[in-house]
Coordinates of N, CA and C in Angstrom, one line a residue:
M1 N -14.3 -33.2 25.7 CA -14.1 -32.0 27.0 C -13.7 -30.6 26.3
I2 N -15.2 -30.2 28.4 CA -15.3 -28.4 27.8 C -13.9 -27.5 28.1
W3 N -14.0 -26.4 27.5 CA -12.9 -25.8 28.3 C -13.2 -24.7 29.7
Q4 N -14.5 -25.5 30.0 CA -14.7 -24.7 31.4 C -13.9 -25.1 32.4
N5 N -13.7 -26.9 32.1 CA -13.5 -27.8 33.5 C -12.1 -27.0 33.6
F6 N -10.9 -26.8 32.5 CA -9.6 -25.7 33.3 C -9.6 -24.3 33.7
I7 N -10.6 -23.8 34.8 CA -11.0 -22.9 35.1 C -10.1 -23.2 36.6
D8 N -9.4 -22.4 36.7 CA -8.3 -22.2 37.5 C -9.1 -21.4 39.2
Q9 N -9.4 -21.8 39.8 CA -10.2 -20.8 40.7 C -9.2 -21.2 42.0
T10 N -7.9 -21.4 41.9 CA -6.6 -21.3 43.3 C -5.7 -20.5 42.7
L11 N -5.7 -20.4 41.8 CA -4.5 -18.9 41.9 C -5.4 -17.4 42.5
K12 N -3.8 -17.2 43.5 CA -4.1 -16.2 44.0 C -3.9 -14.9 43.9
P13 N -4.7 -14.1 43.7 CA -5.1 -12.6 43.0 C -4.1 -11.3 43.6
I14 N -3.7 -10.5 42.5 CA -3.4 -9.0 43.9 C -4.5 -8.7 43.6
Q15 N -3.8 -7.7 44.6 CA -5.1 -5.7 44.9 C -4.4 -4.5 45.0
V16 N -5.2 -4.0 44.3 CA -4.4 -2.3 44.1 C -3.6 -2.2 45.3
S17 N -3.7 -2.2 46.5 CA -3.0 -1.8 47.6 C -1.9 -2.7 47.2
D18 N -1.6 -3.5 47.2 CA -0.5 -4.8 46.9 C 0.4 -3.4 46.5
T19 N 2.0 -3.6 47.0 CA 2.6 -3.2 46.2 C 3.8 -3.9 45.2
I20 N 4.5 -2.8 44.5 CA 4.8 -3.3 43.1 C 5.9 -4.1 43.7
S21 N 5.9 -4.6 44.6 CA 7.5 -5.4 45.1 C 6.4 -6.7 45.3
D22 N 5.9 -6.7 45.9 CA 4.8 -7.5 46.6 C 4.4 -8.0 44.4
I23 N 3.6 -7.5 44.5 CA 3.0 -7.6 43.4 C 4.4 -8.4 42.2
K24 N 6.1 -7.7 42.0 CA 6.5 -8.3 41.2 C 7.7 -9.4 41.6
L25 N 7.1 -9.9 43.3 CA 7.4 -11.7 43.8 C 6.4 -12.5 43.3
A26 N 5.5 -11.1 43.2 CA 4.2 -12.7 42.7 C 4.5 -12.8 41.1
F27 N 4.4 -12.6 40.0 CA 4.7 -12.9 39.4 C 6.1 -13.8 38.6
K28 N 6.8 -13.6 39.3 CA 8.3 -14.4 40.0 C 8.0 -15.3 40.3
A29 N 7.4 -15.9 41.4 CA 6.5 -17.2 41.4 C 5.6 -17.8 40.8
S30 N 5.3 -16.5 39.9 CA 4.0 -17.4 38.6 C 4.4 -17.4 37.2
K31 N 4.3 -18.5 35.9 CA 5.0 -18.4 35.2 C 3.7 -17.4 33.9
F32 N 3.6 -16.3 34.0 CA 2.2 -15.5 33.6 C 3.2 -14.3 33.3
N33 N 2.0 -13.5 32.4 CA 2.7 -12.1 31.3 C 1.6 -11.3 32.4
H34 N 0.6 -11.7 32.8 CA -0.9 -11.5 33.3 C -1.7 -11.9 34.7
L35 N -1.8 -10.8 35.6 CA -2.2 -11.8 36.9 C -3.5 -10.8 37.1
P36 N -4.9 -11.3 37.6 CA -5.7 -10.7 37.8 C -5.6 -9.7 39.1
V37 N -5.8 -8.6 38.9 CA -6.3 -7.3 39.9 C -7.5 -7.2 40.7
F38 N -8.4 -7.1 41.9 CA -8.9 -7.2 42.3 C -9.2 -5.6 43.4
K39 N -10.2 -5.2 43.8 CA -9.9 -3.6 44.9 C -11.1 -4.5 45.7
K40 N -11.4 -4.9 47.1 CA -12.0 -5.2 47.9 C -13.2 -6.4 47.2
G41 N -12.2 -7.5 46.5 CA -12.9 -8.4 46.3 C -14.0 -8.5 44.9
V42 N -13.6 -6.9 44.2 CA -14.2 -6.8 43.0 C -13.3 -6.7 41.9
F43 N -13.0 -8.0 40.8 CA -12.0 -8.2 39.8 C -12.1 -6.0 38.1
K44 N -11.1 -5.9 39.0 CA -10.7 -4.9 38.3 C -9.7 -4.5 36.4
G45 N -9.3 -6.0 36.4 CA -9.0 -5.8 35.4 C -7.7 -6.9 35.9
S46 N -6.6 -6.8 34.8 CA -4.9 -7.1 34.6 C -3.8 -6.6 34.8
V47 N -2.7 -7.0 34.7 CA -1.4 -6.0 35.0 C -1.0 -7.4 34.4
N48 N 0.1 -5.6 33.6 CA 1.3 -6.2 32.9 C 2.4 -6.7 33.8
V49 N 3.5 -8.1 33.6 CA 4.2 -8.0 34.1 C 4.7 -6.8 33.7
N50 N 5.4 -6.9 32.3 CA 6.3 -5.6 32.3 C 6.0 -4.2 31.8
D51 N 5.2 -3.9 32.5 CA 5.2 -2.9 33.0 C 5.2 -2.5 34.3
L52 N 5.6 -2.9 34.7 CA 5.8 -2.6 37.0 C 7.7 -2.3 36.5
L53 N 7.9 -2.9 35.4 CA 9.6 -2.9 35.7 C 10.7 -1.5 35.7
E54 N 10.4 -0.4 36.1 CA 10.8 1.0 35.8 C 9.8 1.5 37.1
L55 N 9.0 1.0 37.7 CA 8.3 1.0 38.7 C 9.0 1.4 40.2
Q56 N 8.6 2.0 41.0 CA 9.4 2.3 42.7 C 9.0 1.1 43.2
Q57 N 9.0 0.4 43.6 CA 9.5 -0.5 44.7 C 8.2 -0.3 45.7
T58 N 8.2 0.5 46.4 CA 8.1 0.9 47.4 C 5.9 1.5 46.8
S59 N 6.2 1.8 45.6 CA 4.4 2.1 45.8 C 3.7 1.6 45.5
T60 N 2.7 1.8 45.9 CA 1.6 0.8 45.7 C 0.9 0.4 44.1
L61 N 0.5 -0.1 43.2 CA -0.9 -0.9 42.0 C -1.5 0.3 41.9
S62 N -2.1 1.1 42.7 CA -3.8 2.4 43.5 C -2.9 3.9 42.1
E63 N -1.5 3.5 42.6 CA -1.0 4.8 42.0 C -1.2 4.3 41.0
F64 N -1.0 3.7 39.7 CA -1.3 3.2 38.6 C -2.2 2.4 38.1
K65 N -3.5 3.2 38.1 CA -4.5 2.5 38.0 C -4.9 2.4 35.9
Y66 N -4.0 3.3 35.8 CA -3.6 3.1 34.3 C -3.1 2.2 33.9
L67 N -2.5 1.3 34.1 CA -1.7 0.2 33.9 C -2.9 -1.0 34.3
V68 N -3.9 -0.8 34.5 CA -4.5 -2.0 34.5 C -5.8 -2.5 33.3
E69 N -5.4 -3.7 32.6 CA -6.2 -3.9 32.2 C -7.1 -4.3 31.5
V70 N -8.8 -4.1 31.2 CA -9.4 -4.4 31.7 C -9.8 -5.5 30.2
F71 N -9.6 -6.9 30.1 CA -10.0 -7.8 28.8 C -10.5 -9.5 30.0
Y72 N -11.1 -9.9 28.9 CA -11.3 -11.1 29.8 C -12.6 -11.9 29.2
A73 N -12.9 -12.5 29.6 CA -14.1 -14.1 28.3 C -14.9 -14.3 29.7
E74 N -15.8 -14.8 28.8 CA -17.2 -15.3 30.2 C -17.2 -17.2 29.4
S75 N -17.6 -17.1 30.8 CA -17.9 -18.9 31.4 C -18.5 -18.9 29.5
H76 N -19.3 -18.6 29.1 CA -20.6 -18.8 27.8 C -19.8 -19.4 26.7
K77 N -18.7 -18.4 26.8 CA -17.7 -18.3 25.6 C -17.3 -19.9 25.2
T78 N -17.2 -19.9 24.0 CA -16.2 -20.8 23.1 C -15.4 -21.1 22.8
T79 N -14.3 -22.3 22.6 CA -12.5 -22.6 22.6 C -12.7 -21.0 21.9
L80 N -12.4 -20.9 20.6 CA -12.1 -19.8 19.0 C -11.9 -18.4 20.7
D81 N -13.8 -18.7 21.2 CA -12.9 -16.8 21.7 C -12.4 -16.6 22.6
L82 N -12.3 -17.6 23.5 CA -10.6 -17.8 24.3 C -9.3 -17.7 23.4
I83 N -9.4 -18.1 22.3 CA -7.9 -18.3 21.5 C -7.4 -17.0 20.6
H84 N -9.2 -16.2 20.4 CA -8.7 -13.9 20.4 C -8.7 -13.3 21.0
E85 N -9.2 -13.9 22.5 CA -9.2 -13.5 23.9 C -8.0 -13.0 23.4
F86 N -6.9 -14.6 24.5 CA -5.5 -15.0 24.4 C -4.3 -13.7 23.3
A87 N -5.0 -14.2 22.2 CA -3.7 -13.6 21.3 C -4.3 -12.3 20.9
N88 N -5.5 -11.0 21.3 CA -5.8 -9.9 20.8 C -5.2 -9.6 22.1
H89 N -4.6 -10.0 23.1 CA -4.4 -9.5 24.1 C -2.9 -9.8 25.2
Q90 N -2.6 -10.5 23.6 CA -1.0 -10.9 23.9 C -0.4 -11.7 25.8
T91 N -1.5 -12.6 25.8 CA -1.6 -12.7 27.9 C -1.3 -14.0 27.5
N92 N -0.5 -14.7 28.5 CA -1.2 -16.6 29.0 C -1.5 -16.7 30.2
L93 N -3.0 -15.6 29.9 CA -3.4 -16.3 31.1 C -4.7 -15.0 31.6
L94 N -6.2 -15.6 31.2 CA -7.5 -15.0 30.3 C -8.4 -15.2 31.9
P95 N -9.2 -13.9 32.9 CA -9.5 -14.0 33.2 C -10.6 -14.8 33.0
I96 N -12.1 -15.5 34.0 CA -12.9 -15.5 33.6 C -14.1 -15.4 34.3
L97 N -15.1 -14.7 33.9 CA -16.8 -14.1 34.5 C -17.1 -14.7 34.0
D98 N -18.7 -14.5 35.2 CA -19.8 -15.3 34.5 C -20.9 -14.3 34.0
T99 N -22.2 -14.8 33.4 CA -23.3 -13.1 32.6 C -23.4 -12.7 33.7
D100 N -23.1 -12.4 35.1 CA -22.9 -10.9 35.8 C -22.3 -10.6 35.8
K101 N -20.7 -10.6 35.3 CA -19.7 -10.0 35.6 C -18.8 -10.6 36.8
N102 N -19.2 -11.8 37.0 CA -18.8 -11.7 38.2 C -17.0 -12.9 37.9
Y103 N -15.8 -12.5 39.2 CA -15.3 -13.5 38.3 C -15.7 -15.0 39.4
V104 N -15.0 -15.5 38.1 CA -14.6 -17.2 38.3 C -14.0 -17.8 38.4
G105 N -12.5 -17.5 37.9 CA -11.3 -18.0 38.0 C -10.5 -17.7 36.6
V106 N -9.4 -18.4 36.2 CA -8.8 -17.8 35.1 C -8.3 -19.5 34.6
V107 N -8.0 -19.4 33.5 CA -7.6 -20.1 32.0 C -6.8 -19.9 32.0
K108 N -5.6 -20.8 31.6 CA -3.8 -20.7 31.4 C -4.5 -21.1 29.3
L109 N -3.4 -20.7 29.2 CA -3.6 -20.7 27.9 C -2.8 -21.9 27.0
E110 N -2.0 -22.4 27.5 CA -1.7 -24.1 27.3 C -2.3 -25.1 27.5
D111 N -3.5 -24.9 28.0 CA -4.9 -25.8 29.1 C -5.6 -25.2 27.0
V112 N -5.5 -24.6 27.0 CA -6.9 -24.3 25.4 C -6.3 -25.3 24.6
L113 N -4.9 -24.5 24.2 CA -4.3 -24.9 23.2 C -4.1 -26.9 23.2
D114 N -3.9 -27.2 23.8 CA -3.8 -28.1 24.8 C -5.5 -29.0 24.4
L115 N -6.0 -28.2 24.0 CA -7.9 -28.9 24.4 C -7.7 -28.5 22.4
F116 N -8.1 -27.4 22.2 CA -8.4 -27.2 20.7 C -7.4 -28.4 19.8
G117 N -5.7 -29.1 20.3 CA -5.1 -29.2 19.6 C -5.9 -30.7 19.5
E118 N -6.7 -31.2 20.4 CA -7.7 -32.3 20.2 C -9.0 -32.6 19.2
T119 N -9.2 -31.4 18.9 CA -10.2 -31.1 18.1 C -10.0 -31.9 16.6
P120 N -10.6 -32.7 16.0 CA -10.8 -33.5 14.3 C -10.1 -32.4 14.2
F121 N -10.0 -31.3 13.6 CA -9.2 -30.3 12.6 C -7.8 -30.7 12.6
V122 N -7.3 -30.8 13.8 CA -5.4 -30.8 13.9 C -5.2 -32.2 14.5
A123 N -6.0 -33.3 15.2 CA -5.6 -34.8 15.8 C -6.0 -35.5 14.5
N124 N -6.8 -34.7 13.7 CA -6.4 -36.5 12.5 C -5.9 -36.3 12.0
E125 N -5.4 -37.7 11.0 CA -4.5 -36.8 10.1 C -5.2 -37.0 8.6
G126 N -4.3 -36.3 7.6 CA -5.1 -35.8 6.5 C -3.5 -34.8 6.2
E127 N -4.4 -33.7 5.4 CA -3.8 -32.8 4.2 C -4.4 -31.5 4.3
V128 N -3.6 -30.5 4.8 CA -4.4 -29.7 5.0 C -3.5 -28.6 3.4
M129 N -4.7 -27.6 2.5 CA -4.4 -27.0 1.4 C -4.9 -25.2 2.4
I130 N -4.3 -24.3 1.4 CA -4.2 -23.8 1.9 C -5.2 -23.0 0.0
L131 N -6.7 -22.5 0.0 CA -7.1 -22.1 -1.0 C -7.0 -20.3 -1.0
R132 N -6.5 -20.2 -2.7 CA -7.6 -18.4 -2.5 C -8.7 -18.5 -3.8
K133 N -9.1 -17.2 -3.5 CA -10.0 -17.3 -4.6 C -10.9 -16.1 -4.7
E134 N -11.1 -15.3 -6.4 CA -11.7 -13.5 -5.5 C -12.5 -13.6 -4.7
R135 N -12.7 -13.5 -3.9 CA -14.2 -12.7 -2.9 C -15.1 -12.7 -3.3
T136 N -15.6 -12.4 -4.5 CA -16.8 -12.4 -4.9 C -17.4 -13.3 -5.7
K137 N -16.4 -14.8 -6.2 CA -16.7 -15.7 -6.5 C -16.9 -16.6 -5.7
F138 N -15.6 -16.8 -4.8 CA -16.0 -17.6 -3.7 C -17.2 -17.9 -2.8
A139 N -18.0 -19.2 -2.3 CA -18.9 -19.6 -1.5 C -18.3 -21.1 -0.8
F140 N -18.3 -20.9 0.7 CA -18.6 -22.6 1.3 C -18.9 -23.6 0.8
S141 N -19.8 -23.9 0.1 CA -20.2 -24.4 -0.3 C -20.1 -25.0 -1.4
E142 N -19.3 -24.5 -2.3 CA -18.9 -25.2 -3.3 C -17.2 -25.7 -3.1
V143 N -16.8 -24.6 -2.2 CA -15.5 -26.1 -1.5 C -15.7 -27.5 -1.5
A144 N -16.8 -27.5 -0.2 CA -17.5 -28.8 0.6 C -18.0 -29.4 -0.9
Q145 N -18.5 -28.8 -2.0 CA -19.0 -30.0 -3.0 C -17.7 -30.5 -3.5
L146 N -16.9 -29.9 -3.5 CA -15.6 -30.1 -5.1 C -15.5 -31.0 -4.0
I147 N -15.2 -31.3 -2.7 CA -14.2 -32.2 -1.7 C -15.1 -33.7 -1.5
E148 N -15.8 -33.1 -1.9 CA -17.1 -34.4 -1.9 C -17.3 -35.1 -3.0
T149 N -17.4 -34.3 -3.8 CA -17.7 -34.9 -5.0 C -16.2 -36.1 -5.1
L150 N -15.5 -35.4 -4.8 CA -13.7 -36.4 -4.7 C -13.8 -37.9 -3.7
N151 N -14.5 -37.7 -3.2 CA -14.8 -39.5 -2.4 C -14.0 -38.8 -0.9
A152 N -13.6 -37.6 -0.7 CA -12.9 -37.1 0.6 C -13.3 -37.2 1.5
R153 N -13.3 -36.4 2.7 CA -13.3 -36.5 4.5 C -13.0 -35.4 4.8
F154 N -13.6 -34.3 5.4 CA -13.8 -32.6 6.0 C -12.8 -33.3 7.5
S155 N -11.7 -32.7 7.6 CA -11.5 -32.3 9.3 C -12.1 -31.1 9.7
G156 N -12.5 -30.1 8.8 CA -12.0 -28.6 8.9 C -12.2 -27.7 7.7
M157 N -12.7 -26.7 8.1 CA -11.7 -25.3 7.5 C -12.2 -24.2 8.1
Y158 N -11.9 -23.4 7.8 CA -11.6 -21.9 8.6 C -11.1 -20.7 7.4
I159 N -11.5 -19.9 8.0 CA -11.3 -18.5 6.3 C -9.8 -17.9 7.6
S160 N -8.6 -18.0 6.5 CA -6.9 -17.6 6.8 C -6.8 -17.0 6.8
K161 N -7.4 -16.0 5.9 CA -6.8 -14.5 5.2 C -8.0 -13.9 4.6
L162 N -8.6 -12.2 4.6 CA -9.2 -11.5 4.2 C -9.6 -10.8 3.7
S163 N -9.5 -11.0 2.1 CA -8.9 -9.3 2.0 C -10.3 -8.0 1.1
E164 N -10.4 -7.4 -0.2 CA -11.5 -6.9 -0.8 C -11.4 -7.0 -1.5
E165 N -10.0 -8.7 -1.9 CA -10.3 -8.5 -3.5 C -10.4 -10.4 -3.5
F166 N -9.6 -10.5 -2.3 CA -9.2 -12.5 -2.0 C -10.1 -13.2 -0.4
V167 N -10.2 -14.0 -1.2 CA -10.1 -15.4 0.6 C -9.4 -16.0 0.6
E168 N -8.9 -16.1 1.6 CA -8.0 -17.6 1.3 C -8.8 -18.2 3.0
V169 N -8.8 -19.9 2.4 CA -9.0 -20.6 3.9 C -8.1 -21.5 3.8
T170 N -8.6 -22.8 4.0 CA -7.5 -23.8 5.2 C -7.9 -24.5 4.9
V171 N -8.3 -25.7 4.3 CA -8.4 -27.1 4.6 C -8.2 -28.2 5.0
K172 N -8.1 -29.0 5.4 CA -7.7 -30.4 6.2 C -8.0 -31.5 5.8
V173 N -8.0 -31.7 4.7 CA -9.0 -33.6 4.3 C -8.2 -34.3 4.6
E174 N -9.0 -35.9 4.4 CA -8.4 -36.9 4.5 C -8.8 -37.4 3.1
H175 N -7.7 -38.0 2.5 CA -7.8 -38.7 0.8 C -6.3 -39.3 0.2
Q176 N -6.3 -40.1 -0.4 CA -5.5 -41.2 -0.2 C -4.7 -40.1 -1.7
G177 N -5.0 -39.6 -3.0 CA -4.5 -38.6 -3.9 C -5.2 -37.1 -3.8
I178 N -4.1 -36.3 -2.9 CA -4.3 -35.0 -2.9 C -4.1 -33.8 -4.5
N179 N -3.0 -34.9 -5.0 CA -3.6 -34.3 -6.0 C -4.6 -33.9 -6.8
E180 N -5.0 -35.0 -7.1 CA -6.5 -35.1 -7.9 C -7.6 -34.0 -7.1
I181 N -7.1 -33.6 -5.6 CA -8.0 -32.5 -4.9 C -7.5 -30.7 -5.8
L182 N -6.0 -30.8 -6.0 CA -5.3 -29.9 -5.8 C -5.4 -29.4 -8.1
Q183 N -6.4 -30.2 -8.5 CA -6.4 -29.8 -9.8 C -7.7 -30.3 -10.1
T184 N -9.0 -30.5 -9.0 CA -10.2 -30.2 -9.2 C -10.0 -28.3 -8.9
F185 N -9.5 -28.4 -8.4 CA -9.5 -27.0 -6.9 C -8.5 -26.1 -8.6
R186 N -7.6 -26.1 -8.9 CA -8.1 -25.1 -9.8 C -8.4 -25.0 -11.2
R187 N -9.1 -26.3 -11.7 CA -10.6 -26.5 -13.1 C -11.6 -25.6 -12.1
Y188 N -11.2 -24.7 -11.3 CA -12.8 -24.4 -10.8 C -11.9 -22.8 -10.1
E189 N -11.0 -21.9 -10.5 CA -10.2 -21.4 -10.6 C -9.5 -20.5 -9.4
Y190 N -9.5 -21.9 -8.0 CA -8.3 -21.4 -7.1 C -7.2 -21.3 -6.8
Q191 N -6.3 -20.4 -6.2 CA -5.1 -20.4 -6.8 C -4.2 -21.4 -5.1
I192 N -3.7 -22.2 -5.0 CA -3.5 -23.5 -4.7 C -2.4 -22.6 -3.6
A193 N -2.2 -22.2 -2.7 CA -1.5 -21.5 -2.0 C 0.1 -22.3 -1.0
S194 N -1.0 -23.1 -0.6 CA 0.3 -24.3 0.5 C 0.6 -24.6 -0.9
E195 N 1.6 -25.7 -0.6 CA 3.5 -26.1 -1.1 C 3.0 -27.8 -0.5
H196 N 2.2 -29.2 -2.1 CA 2.4 -30.3 -1.2 C 3.3 -31.5 -2.4
P197 N 3.8 -32.6 -1.6 CA 5.5 -32.7 -2.9 C 4.0 -33.6 -3.4
E198 N 3.3 -33.8 -3.7 CA 2.4 -34.5 -4.8 C 1.6 -33.7 -5.3
D199 N 2.5 -32.6 -5.5 CA 1.3 -31.7 -6.8 C 2.5 -31.3 -7.5
L200 N 1.9 -32.6 -8.7 CA 2.1 -33.0 -10.8 C 2.4 -31.3 -11.2
F201 N 1.2 -30.2 -10.6 CA 1.1 -29.2 -11.5 C 2.8 -28.3 -11.3
A202 N 2.6 -28.3 -9.4 CA 4.9 -27.7 -9.0 C 5.7 -28.2 -10.1
E203 N 5.4 -29.7 -9.8 CA 6.4 -30.5 -10.7 C 6.8 -29.8 -12.0
D204 N 5.8 -29.7 -13.1 CA 5.6 -29.5 -14.2 C 6.3 -28.0 -14.4
L205 N 5.7 -26.8 -13.5 CA 5.7 -25.5 -13.6 C 7.4 -25.5 -13.9
K206 N 8.0 -26.2 -12.7 CA 9.4 -26.2 -12.0 C 10.2 -27.1 -13.8
E207 N 10.2 -28.1 -14.2 CA 10.6 -28.9 -14.6 C 10.6 -27.8 -16.0
H208 N 8.9 -27.1 -16.3 CA 8.9 -25.8 -17.8 C 10.4 -25.0 -17.4
S209 N 10.2 -24.6 -16.1 CA 11.6 -23.5 -16.0 C 12.6 -23.8 -15.5
D210 N 12.9 -25.1 -15.2 CA 14.3 -25.1 -16.2 C 14.7 -25.8 -17.3
Y211 N 13.6 -26.3 -18.2 CA 14.5 -26.2 -19.2 C 14.8 -24.6 -20.3
L212 N 13.3 -23.7 -19.4 CA 13.6 -22.7 -19.9 C 15.3 -21.9 -19.8
N213 N 14.9 -21.9 -18.1 CA 16.8 -21.4 -18.0 C 18.4 -22.0 -18.7
K214 N 17.5 -23.6 -18.9 CA 19.1 -24.4 -20.0 C 18.7 -23.5 -22.0
Y215 N 17.4 -23.2 -21.5 CA 17.9 -23.1 -23.4 C 18.4 -21.3 -23.4
L216 N 17.8 -20.3 -22.5 CA 18.8 -19.2 -22.3 C 20.3 -19.1 -22.0
D217 N 20.7 -20.1 -21.3 CA 22.2 -20.1 -21.5 C 22.7 -20.6 -22.5
I218 N 22.1 -21.4 -23.4 CA 22.6 -21.6 -24.8 C 23.5 -19.9 -25.1

């Protein structure tokens, strides 16, 4: 299912001419932290409920135009684009515009997250690994090749952290023995940033550490 099927056109937007009191009532009737704002049928942006707390109840929103934030997603964008907008603006309601910047409706964060949860990366069984390597030595093709040589199945991979020195990728695979994959990546100079009960390397380090501590206590 595509996220466009979740566009809600029934939400009643607020107007810049509405009083702060009326807008607060609209927020109280909803579960959203932002609501879209219109002026004479034209989308102007969204307002955050927290920005209204100290305002005079009888004032109108038009007196506080600086509180209207302009953010939205266009109807041709991907699910990941939407998640980025939700996170970037700390909102749980995202206005949707068409390519001509006409208002289409809104999408709820919970609907997009539910849809993302149905993707193979999230829904499929498998092991999630976080791999770290020097940026100049990292290549997606190498990660894919190493996994495929071990007859493991990819569910997905994305860059979860990026700096000038290192690249950190989160990888999900379907495989019977994750330890074999972990050791293979270590041989190719990858660090394993995630924890795995089946990781014999980590267990060996713990045993050596315990032995050293006992030796130093003698």
